[in-house]
Coordinates of C-alpha atoms in Angstrom, one line a residue:
M204 CA 96.4 101.0 36.2
K205 CA 98.2 98.5 38.3
L206 CA 99.0 99.4 41.9
S207 CA 100.2 97.5 45.0
G208 CA 97.6 96.7 47.6
A209 CA 99.1 99.3 49.9
D210 CA 98.7 102.0 47.2
V211 CA 95.1 100.8 46.6
I212 CA 94.4 101.5 50.3
I213 CA 95.9 105.1 50.0
E214 CA 93.9 105.7 46.8
C215 CA 90.7 104.5 48.5
L216 CA 91.4 106.8 51.4
K217 CA 91.8 109.8 49.0
E218 CA 88.5 108.8 47.3
Q219 CA 86.8 109.1 50.6
G220 CA 88.2 112.6 51.2
V221 CA 90.5 111.5 54.0
D222 CA 93.2 114.0 54.7
T223 CA 94.4 112.9 58.1
V224 CA 95.1 109.5 59.6
F225 CA 96.5 108.6 63.0
G226 CA 98.7 105.6 63.6
Y227 CA 101.8 103.7 64.6
P228 CA 103.9 101.6 62.2
G229 CA 105.1 98.0 62.5
G230 CA 106.3 95.0 60.6
Q231 CA 103.0 93.8 59.1
A232 CA 101.9 97.4 58.2
I233 CA 105.3 98.5 56.8
I234 CA 104.2 98.3 53.2
I235 CA 101.2 100.5 54.0
Y236 CA 103.5 103.0 55.6
D237 CA 105.8 103.0 52.6
A238 CA 102.7 104.0 50.5
L239 CA 101.8 106.6 53.1
Y240 CA 105.3 108.1 52.7
R241 CA 104.8 108.5 49.0
A242 CA 101.4 110.1 49.7
R243 CA 102.7 112.4 52.4
N244 CA 101.8 115.5 50.5
E245 CA 98.2 114.4 50.2
I246 CA 97.4 112.5 53.4
R247 CA 98.8 113.8 56.7
H248 CA 99.9 111.0 59.1
I249 CA 99.9 111.8 62.8
L250 CA 102.4 109.5 64.7
T251 CA 101.0 109.1 68.2
S252 CA 102.8 107.7 71.2
H253 CA 100.7 104.6 71.5
E254 CA 98.1 102.9 69.3
Q255 CA 95.3 103.6 71.8
G256 CA 96.1 107.3 71.4
A257 CA 95.7 106.9 67.7
S258 CA 92.3 105.4 68.1
H259 CA 91.1 108.1 70.5
A260 CA 92.5 110.8 68.2
A261 CA 90.6 109.4 65.2
D262 CA 87.5 109.3 67.4
G263 CA 88.0 113.0 68.5
Y264 CA 88.6 113.9 64.9
A265 CA 85.3 112.2 63.9
R266 CA 83.3 113.7 66.7
A267 CA 84.6 117.2 66.0
T268 CA 83.7 117.1 62.3
G269 CA 81.2 114.3 61.6
K270 CA 83.7 112.8 59.1
V271 CA 85.0 109.3 59.4
G272 CA 88.1 109.1 61.6
V273 CA 90.9 106.8 60.4
C274 CA 93.6 105.0 62.4
I275 CA 96.3 102.5 61.4
A276 CA 98.2 99.9 63.3
T277 CA 100.3 96.8 62.8
S278 CA 99.3 93.3 63.8
G279 CA 99.3 91.7 67.2
P280 CA 99.8 94.2 70.1
G281 CA 99.4 97.1 67.6
A282 CA 96.0 95.9 66.7
T283 CA 94.9 95.0 70.2
N284 CA 96.0 98.4 71.5
L285 CA 93.3 99.9 69.2
V286 CA 90.5 97.8 70.8
T287 CA 89.7 100.2 73.7
G288 CA 89.4 103.1 71.3
I289 CA 87.3 101.1 68.9
A290 CA 84.9 100.0 71.7
T291 CA 84.7 103.7 72.8
A292 CA 83.6 104.7 69.3
Y293 CA 81.2 101.8 69.1
M294 CA 79.4 102.7 72.3
D295 CA 79.0 106.3 71.3
S296 CA 78.1 105.8 67.6
V297 CA 81.3 107.4 66.2
P298 CA 82.2 106.7 62.5
M299 CA 85.7 105.3 62.4
V300 CA 87.7 103.0 60.1
A301 CA 90.6 101.1 61.7
I302 CA 93.1 99.5 59.3
T303 CA 95.4 96.9 60.7
G304 CA 98.2 94.9 59.2
Q305 CA 98.1 91.2 59.5
V306 CA 100.6 88.3 59.0
P307 CA 100.8 86.9 55.4
T308 CA 98.0 84.6 54.4
A309 CA 100.3 81.6 54.4
L310 CA 101.1 82.2 58.1
L311 CA 97.5 82.7 59.3
G312 CA 96.4 80.3 62.0
K313 CA 100.0 79.2 62.9
D314 CA 100.6 81.3 65.9
S315 CA 103.0 83.4 63.9
F316 CA 105.0 86.2 65.3
Q317 CA 102.6 89.1 66.3
E318 CA 99.6 87.2 64.9
V319 CA 96.2 87.7 66.6
D320 CA 92.7 87.2 65.4
I321 CA 91.8 90.9 65.6
T322 CA 88.5 90.4 63.7
G323 CA 87.4 87.8 66.2
I324 CA 88.4 90.1 69.1
T325 CA 86.7 93.2 67.7
M326 CA 83.5 91.5 66.5
P327 CA 81.4 92.6 69.5
V328 CA 82.6 96.2 69.3
T329 CA 82.4 97.0 65.6
K330 CA 79.5 97.6 63.2
H331 CA 81.3 95.1 60.9
N332 CA 84.9 94.0 60.3
F333 CA 86.8 92.4 57.5
I334 CA 90.0 90.4 56.9
V335 CA 91.4 90.8 53.4
K336 CA 93.2 87.8 52.0
D337 CA 92.7 88.6 48.3
V338 CA 94.1 91.8 46.7
T339 CA 91.3 91.8 44.1
K340 CA 88.8 92.4 47.0
L341 CA 90.8 95.1 48.8
A342 CA 89.3 98.2 47.1
Q343 CA 85.7 97.2 47.4
T344 CA 86.3 96.2 51.1
I345 CA 87.8 99.6 52.0
R346 CA 85.0 101.4 50.2
R347 CA 82.4 99.2 51.9
A348 CA 84.0 99.9 55.3
F349 CA 83.5 103.6 54.9
S350 CA 80.0 103.1 53.7
I351 CA 79.1 101.0 56.8
A352 CA 80.8 103.4 59.2
K353 CA 78.7 106.3 57.9
E354 CA 75.3 104.8 57.1
G355 CA 72.4 104.8 59.5
R356 CA 73.7 104.8 63.0
P357 CA 77.4 105.5 62.6
G358 CA 80.1 103.3 64.2
P359 CA 83.6 101.8 63.8
V360 CA 84.6 99.3 61.2
L361 CA 87.9 97.3 61.2
V362 CA 89.7 96.2 58.0
D363 CA 92.5 93.7 58.7
V364 CA 94.8 93.3 55.7
C365 CA 97.3 90.5 55.3
K366 CA 100.9 91.7 54.5
D367 CA 101.2 89.8 51.2
V368 CA 98.0 91.5 50.1
T369 CA 99.5 95.0 50.7
G370 CA 102.5 94.0 48.5
A371 CA 100.6 92.3 45.7
E372 CA 99.7 94.1 42.5
V373 CA 96.2 94.6 41.2
E374 CA 94.3 96.6 38.6
Y375 CA 92.9 99.7 40.3
I376 CA 89.8 101.4 39.0
P377 CA 89.1 104.8 40.6
Q378 CA 85.6 105.3 41.9
K379 CA 83.8 108.3 43.4
P380 CA 81.7 107.6 46.5
D381 CA 78.0 108.2 46.4
K382 CA 77.5 111.0 48.9
D383 CA 73.8 110.4 49.1
E384 CA 73.9 106.7 50.0
Y385 CA 74.7 107.4 53.7
R386 CA 71.5 109.3 54.3
S387 CA 69.3 106.7 52.5
I388 CA 67.4 105.8 55.7
K389 CA 64.0 104.5 55.0
L390 CA 60.8 105.3 56.8
T391 CA 59.0 102.3 55.6
E392 CA 58.3 101.0 59.0
I393 CA 56.3 104.1 60.0
T394 CA 52.8 104.3 58.7
T395 CA 50.5 107.3 58.4
D396 CA 48.6 106.0 61.4
D397 CA 51.8 105.9 63.4
F398 CA 52.5 109.6 62.6
E399 CA 48.9 110.6 63.4
L400 CA 49.0 108.8 66.7
A401 CA 52.3 110.5 67.6
I402 CA 51.1 113.9 66.6
Q403 CA 47.9 113.5 68.6
A404 CA 49.9 112.4 71.6
I405 CA 52.1 115.5 71.5
N406 CA 49.1 117.9 70.9
E407 CA 47.1 116.4 73.8
A408 CA 49.9 116.1 76.3
K409 CA 49.6 118.4 79.3
R410 CA 53.1 117.8 80.6
P411 CA 55.3 116.8 77.6
L412 CA 59.1 116.6 77.9
L413 CA 61.8 116.2 75.2
L414 CA 65.0 114.2 75.9
S415 CA 67.5 115.0 73.2
G416 CA 70.4 112.6 72.6
A417 CA 73.4 112.5 70.4
G418 CA 71.4 111.0 67.5
V419 CA 69.8 114.5 67.1
G420 CA 73.2 116.0 66.4
I421 CA 74.3 113.1 64.2
A422 CA 71.2 113.6 62.1
G423 CA 71.6 117.3 61.9
A424 CA 68.2 117.8 63.5
E425 CA 69.0 120.5 66.1
S426 CA 66.8 123.1 64.4
E427 CA 63.9 120.7 64.3
I428 CA 64.2 119.9 68.0
S429 CA 64.3 123.7 68.8
E430 CA 61.2 124.3 66.6
L431 CA 59.3 121.5 68.3
A432 CA 60.2 122.7 71.8
E433 CA 59.5 126.4 71.1
N434 CA 56.3 125.9 69.1
A435 CA 54.7 123.4 71.4
S436 CA 56.2 124.9 74.7
I437 CA 58.0 121.6 75.5
P438 CA 60.9 121.7 78.0
V439 CA 64.1 119.9 76.9
C440 CA 66.7 117.9 78.8
T441 CA 69.7 116.2 77.2
S442 CA 71.7 113.1 77.7
L443 CA 75.4 113.4 78.4
M444 CA 76.1 112.6 74.7
G445 CA 73.3 115.0 73.6
M446 CA 75.0 118.1 75.0
G447 CA 74.7 121.0 72.6
T448 CA 71.8 119.5 70.6
F449 CA 69.7 122.1 72.4
P450 CA 71.3 125.4 73.5
G451 CA 72.4 125.3 77.1
T452 CA 71.2 128.9 77.8
H453 CA 67.7 128.4 76.3
P454 CA 64.9 129.2 78.8
L455 CA 63.3 125.8 78.0
Y456 CA 66.5 123.8 78.7
T457 CA 66.4 122.0 82.0
G458 CA 69.9 120.5 81.9
M459 CA 71.3 117.1 81.8
V460 CA 69.1 114.2 82.9
G461 CA 70.0 111.0 84.9
M462 CA 72.5 110.1 87.6
H463 CA 74.2 113.5 87.7
G464 CA 71.4 115.4 86.0
T465 CA 69.7 118.5 87.4
K466 CA 66.8 118.2 89.8
A467 CA 64.6 120.0 87.3
S468 CA 65.4 117.5 84.6
N469 CA 64.9 114.5 86.8
Y470 CA 61.7 115.8 88.4
A471 CA 60.4 116.6 84.9
V472 CA 61.0 113.0 83.8
H473 CA 59.3 111.7 86.9
S474 CA 56.3 114.0 86.5
C475 CA 55.7 114.3 82.7
D476 CA 52.8 112.7 80.9
L477 CA 54.6 112.3 77.6
L478 CA 58.3 111.7 77.3
I479 CA 59.6 112.2 73.8
V480 CA 63.1 110.6 73.6
V481 CA 65.0 111.5 70.4
G482 CA 68.3 109.9 69.4
S483 CA 69.1 108.4 72.8
R484 CA 69.2 104.8 74.0
F485 CA 67.8 104.8 77.5
S486 CA 71.1 103.9 79.2
D487 CA 71.1 102.9 82.8
R488 CA 72.8 106.2 83.7
I489 CA 69.6 107.9 82.4
V490 CA 66.9 105.5 83.5
S491 CA 68.3 104.2 86.8
N492 CA 65.4 102.2 88.1
V493 CA 63.3 101.0 85.1
S494 CA 60.3 100.3 87.3
T495 CA 60.0 103.9 88.5
F496 CA 61.2 105.6 85.3
A497 CA 58.7 108.2 84.0
P498 CA 55.9 106.5 85.9
E499 CA 53.1 108.8 84.7
A500 CA 54.2 109.1 81.1
K501 CA 53.6 107.6 77.7
I502 CA 56.9 107.2 76.0
M503 CA 57.7 108.2 72.4
H504 CA 61.0 106.9 71.0
I505 CA 62.4 108.4 67.8
D506 CA 65.6 106.7 66.7
V507 CA 67.4 105.4 63.6
D508 CA 68.3 102.1 65.2
P509 CA 65.4 99.7 65.6
A510 CA 67.4 97.5 68.0
E511 CA 67.3 100.3 70.6
V512 CA 63.5 100.7 70.6
G513 CA 61.9 98.8 73.4
K514 CA 65.3 97.3 74.5
N515 CA 65.5 99.0 77.9
V516 CA 62.1 100.5 78.6
R517 CA 58.6 100.1 77.2
V518 CA 57.8 102.4 74.3
D519 CA 54.2 103.5 73.4
Y520 CA 55.0 105.4 70.2
P521 CA 58.0 103.9 68.3
L522 CA 59.2 105.9 65.3
V523 CA 62.2 104.4 63.6
G524 CA 64.1 106.1 60.8
D525 CA 65.8 109.3 59.9
I526 CA 65.4 111.6 62.9
K527 CA 65.4 114.8 60.9
R528 CA 62.7 113.6 58.5
I529 CA 60.5 112.2 61.3
L530 CA 60.7 115.5 63.2
K531 CA 59.8 117.5 60.1
T532 CA 56.7 115.3 59.6
L533 CA 55.6 115.7 63.2
L534 CA 56.0 119.5 63.0
K535 CA 53.5 119.6 60.2
G536 CA 50.7 118.5 62.5
L537 CA 51.7 120.5 65.6
V538 CA 49.3 122.6 67.7
Y539 CA 51.1 125.7 68.9
K540 CA 51.1 126.4 72.6
K541 CA 52.7 128.8 75.0
D542 CA 52.8 129.8 78.7
T543 CA 51.4 126.5 79.9
D544 CA 51.1 125.6 83.6
W545 CA 53.7 122.8 82.9
I546 CA 56.2 125.4 81.7
K547 CA 55.6 127.5 84.9
K548 CA 56.3 124.4 87.0
I549 CA 59.5 123.7 85.1
L550 CA 60.7 127.3 85.6
E551 CA 59.8 127.0 89.3
W552 CA 62.0 123.8 89.6
K553 CA 64.8 125.5 87.7
E554 CA 64.7 128.5 90.1
K555 CA 64.3 126.4 93.2
Y556 CA 66.9 123.7 92.4
P557 CA 69.8 125.3 90.4
L558 CA 73.1 123.7 90.1
K559 CA 75.1 124.9 93.1
Y560 CA 78.4 124.5 95.0
Q561 CA 80.0 126.0 98.0
K562 CA 81.9 129.1 96.7
S563 CA 85.1 130.1 98.3
D564 CA 87.6 133.0 98.1
T565 CA 90.4 130.9 99.3
I566 CA 89.8 127.3 98.1
L567 CA 90.0 126.2 94.5
K568 CA 86.6 124.8 93.4
P569 CA 86.3 122.7 90.2
Q570 CA 82.9 124.1 89.3
Y571 CA 84.3 127.6 89.5
I572 CA 87.1 126.7 87.1
I573 CA 84.6 125.4 84.6
E574 CA 82.6 128.5 84.9
R575 CA 85.7 130.7 84.3
I576 CA 86.7 128.6 81.3
H577 CA 83.3 129.1 79.8
E578 CA 83.4 132.9 80.5
L579 CA 87.0 133.4 79.2
T580 CA 86.4 131.4 76.0
K581 CA 83.0 133.2 75.6
G582 CA 81.5 129.7 75.5
D583 CA 83.1 129.0 72.1
A584 CA 85.7 126.4 73.0
I585 CA 85.4 122.7 72.1
I586 CA 85.7 120.7 75.4
T587 CA 87.0 117.1 75.5
T588 CA 87.1 115.2 78.8
E589 CA 88.5 112.2 80.4
V590 CA 86.1 110.2 82.6
G591 CA 85.2 110.8 86.2
Q592 CA 84.1 113.7 88.4
H593 CA 85.7 116.3 86.2
Q594 CA 83.7 114.9 83.2
M595 CA 80.4 115.5 85.1
W596 CA 81.4 119.0 86.2
A597 CA 82.3 119.8 82.6
A598 CA 78.8 118.6 81.5
Q599 CA 77.1 120.6 84.3
Y600 CA 78.8 123.9 84.3
F601 CA 79.9 124.7 80.8
K602 CA 76.9 125.9 78.7
Y603 CA 77.1 124.2 75.3
S604 CA 75.6 126.0 72.4
R605 CA 76.1 123.5 69.6
F606 CA 76.6 119.8 68.9
R607 CA 80.2 118.5 68.5
Q608 CA 81.3 121.1 71.2
F609 CA 81.4 118.4 74.0
I610 CA 83.5 115.4 73.2
S611 CA 83.6 112.7 75.9
S612 CA 83.5 108.9 76.3
G613 CA 79.9 108.2 77.5
G614 CA 78.9 104.6 76.9
L615 CA 82.3 103.0 77.7
G616 CA 83.5 105.5 80.2
T617 CA 87.1 105.3 79.0
M618 CA 89.7 106.8 81.3
G619 CA 92.6 108.0 79.2
Y620 CA 90.4 109.0 76.3
G621 CA 90.5 112.8 76.5
L622 CA 94.0 113.8 75.6
G623 CA 94.0 111.7 72.4
A624 CA 90.5 113.0 71.5
C625 CA 91.7 116.6 72.2
I626 CA 94.6 116.1 69.7
G627 CA 92.3 114.7 67.1
A628 CA 89.8 117.5 67.6
Q629 CA 92.5 120.2 67.4
L630 CA 93.8 118.8 64.1
A631 CA 90.2 118.7 62.8
R632 CA 89.3 122.2 64.0
P633 CA 92.4 124.3 64.1
D634 CA 90.1 127.4 64.1
K635 CA 88.9 126.5 67.6
K636 CA 90.5 126.4 71.0
I637 CA 90.3 122.8 72.3
I638 CA 90.4 122.2 76.0
N639 CA 90.7 118.8 77.7
I640 CA 89.1 118.7 81.1
A641 CA 91.0 115.9 82.9
G642 CA 91.4 114.2 86.2
D643 CA 94.9 113.1 87.4
G644 CA 93.9 109.5 87.4
S645 CA 92.7 109.5 83.8
F646 CA 95.5 111.8 82.6
R647 CA 98.3 109.7 83.8
M648 CA 97.0 106.7 81.7
N649 CA 97.9 108.2 78.3
C650 CA 99.9 111.3 79.3
S651 CA 102.6 110.2 76.8
E652 CA 100.4 111.7 74.1
L653 CA 101.7 115.1 75.3
A654 CA 104.7 114.3 73.1
T655 CA 102.4 114.0 70.1
A656 CA 100.8 117.4 70.8
V657 CA 104.3 119.0 71.2
E658 CA 105.6 117.4 68.1
Y659 CA 102.8 118.8 66.0
K660 CA 102.7 122.1 67.7
L661 CA 99.1 121.9 68.8
P662 CA 97.9 124.7 71.2
I663 CA 95.6 122.4 73.2
I664 CA 95.0 123.1 76.8
I665 CA 94.8 120.4 79.5
A666 CA 92.9 121.6 82.5
L667 CA 94.0 119.0 85.0
F668 CA 91.8 118.7 88.1
N669 CA 94.3 117.2 90.5
N670 CA 92.8 115.8 93.6
K671 CA 95.4 113.1 94.1
S672 CA 92.7 110.4 94.0
L673 CA 90.3 108.5 91.8
G674 CA 87.6 111.0 92.6
M675 CA 84.4 109.4 91.4
V676 CA 85.2 106.0 92.9
R677 CA 86.3 107.8 96.2
Q678 CA 82.9 109.6 96.2
W679 CA 81.0 106.4 95.9
Q680 CA 83.2 104.8 98.6
E681 CA 82.3 107.7 101.0
L682 CA 78.6 107.9 100.1
F683 CA 77.8 104.2 99.8
F684 CA 80.6 102.1 101.2
G685 CA 81.1 103.6 104.7
G686 CA 84.1 105.7 103.8
R687 CA 86.3 102.7 103.1
F688 CA 88.7 104.3 100.6
S689 CA 90.1 101.1 99.0
Q690 CA 92.9 101.9 96.4
T691 CA 91.6 105.3 95.4
S692 CA 94.5 107.4 96.7
I693 CA 97.0 108.2 94.0
D694 CA 99.1 110.8 95.8
R695 CA 102.3 109.7 94.2
G696 CA 104.2 113.0 94.2
T697 CA 103.9 113.6 90.5
D698 CA 104.7 117.2 89.5
F699 CA 102.3 117.4 86.5
A700 CA 103.5 120.9 85.5
A701 CA 107.1 119.8 85.5
L702 CA 106.0 116.7 83.6
A703 CA 104.5 118.9 80.9
E704 CA 107.6 120.9 80.7
A705 CA 109.7 117.8 80.3
F706 CA 107.6 116.9 77.3
G707 CA 108.2 120.3 75.8
A708 CA 104.8 121.7 76.8
K709 CA 104.1 124.6 79.1
G710 CA 103.1 123.8 82.7
I711 CA 101.4 126.1 85.2
N712 CA 100.5 125.3 88.8
V713 CA 97.3 126.8 90.1
N714 CA 96.2 126.5 93.7
H715 CA 94.2 129.7 94.5
P716 CA 91.1 131.2 93.0
E717 CA 92.9 134.4 92.3
Q718 CA 95.3 132.6 89.9
V719 CA 92.6 131.0 87.8
D720 CA 91.8 133.7 85.3
K721 CA 95.5 134.6 84.7
A722 CA 96.4 130.9 84.2
I723 CA 93.5 130.3 81.7
S724 CA 94.2 133.5 79.8
S725 CA 97.9 132.6 79.5
A726 CA 97.0 129.2 78.2
L727 CA 94.5 130.7 75.7
S728 CA 97.2 133.0 74.3
E729 CA 99.5 130.1 73.3
T730 CA 99.5 129.4 69.5
Y731 CA 102.1 126.7 69.0
R732 CA 102.4 124.5 72.0
P733 CA 100.2 122.7 74.5
V734 CA 99.6 124.0 78.0
L735 CA 98.9 122.0 81.1
L736 CA 97.1 123.8 83.9
N737 CA 97.5 121.9 87.1
F738 CA 94.5 122.9 89.3
E739 CA 95.0 121.6 92.9
I740 CA 91.5 120.8 94.1
D741 CA 90.3 119.0 97.3
K742 CA 89.9 115.3 97.2
D743 CA 86.6 115.6 99.0
D744 CA 84.9 117.7 96.4
K745 CA 81.9 115.8 95.1
V746 CA 79.6 115.8 92.1
F747 CA 76.0 116.7 93.0
P748 CA 73.2 116.1 92.3
I749 CA 73.5 112.3 92.3
V750 CA 70.9 109.6 91.9
P751 CA 72.1 106.5 93.8
A752 CA 72.3 103.4 91.5
G753 CA 69.0 101.7 91.4
A754 CA 67.0 104.6 92.9
G755 CA 64.3 106.5 91.1
L756 CA 65.1 109.8 89.4
N757 CA 63.0 111.6 92.0
E758 CA 65.3 110.2 94.8
V759 CA 68.1 112.6 93.8
I760 CA 70.7 113.6 96.5
D761 CA 71.5 117.3 96.2
C762 CA 74.4 117.6 98.7

């Protein structure tokens, strides 16, 4: 049957099982939006307040489900407004397809109105991107975009479609996607000898440590990590992105590792004799000083992406391929252990150096708020965050029991990410309560997305940690720059609760510990509108522990 290019796009989205897209219309995407109008009973379009909000919402939708998130924008500024969200998804391996309208093919390269080379701009922050100038290639391009976004290490793909292509007619032949092709990760680079050496290393290690990253969750290998840890008595720490890949309440869990990791985790990395890193990329926030990182350990790196192995740190046992299959193979040769001296040492560190803060009956403490959110939601909420101190407190004090429960911008550190991601996650998981932990600096960047949440009657909660400053930068200025607080005060008199009410949401001010439970419970009871909880906290509250940039993990500052 013959269809317009725009209708081909819609049919391809339906082929891929897409039921929700996020976007903002414009001139070069208008034919796509006309097709979306006709398909409105089959594909739900969420109109955000800004294209960046659309990209973050698509990202949150993808992280909450594991499905490909989809966002749509027009050419020029519409497309460039997606770039921050695309880069966020790229850094954290999130499957996304961004579809942008482009000027007609005859106007390409002529500085036409709202023309921009979006494929050139996004090349460094996409797994791949396409510009479609021929309608006969449109369907195969859309299908290939989804395939690339899902296969191996996931990531974003951009498809730029010229306006005349969306209006041209073409013969469309339906096609069912091959659901198995996305897991067709080969183990051909791993020999039997490689496996035998790795198994021997695990069995002979006296002080082994597992570092579980997001790749574990993406591969669906959480049970294998738990089996490896429990059967061989190996303690487990996680990266920020790996939260929930190992239960936060498990006795073998030592907490997050790295700059704001627990002392137990950082001391374990510094003292272990075998570090087994699974699905994590050795970012600088984990490694800190490469020359002093895991100085007594052999390093085993299990990852799907060969480009990450050996990129940042030396690796003694590289195992590249499907994480779940690799772990299953390793488990076959495992020697069972329990009650080792190493475990006793780990438990001693956990008891001696717990996460702690100065509790108060009169002053509102951010750590206390996170603890109460965990308690009142029974640990079952999905948490999204903005970026800053609040993000680290959310990582430290909420005990995550499953992957996809903690949704945050890790690699890019995108302020303004959380609200859009919260919207996407709520639309993806209406069965769960979604709570965005935010700082006032991050929140004000994309607070207009409150209008989106109100429009679609989403019962999200924004827990706003309002310290009237750019808290993390201020903390660094105090600790490492002699207290010179350059441009980190943002006490602008904004009444955030009133702002929420102006958008049509519910706003609640909280400035005393006695008000916390009532405010959270009130927010949790809402079923049709967003609630903003404005928690007034002290600008001098800090995130501890902290490893100064460039220091060894054993040089952690505790207070």
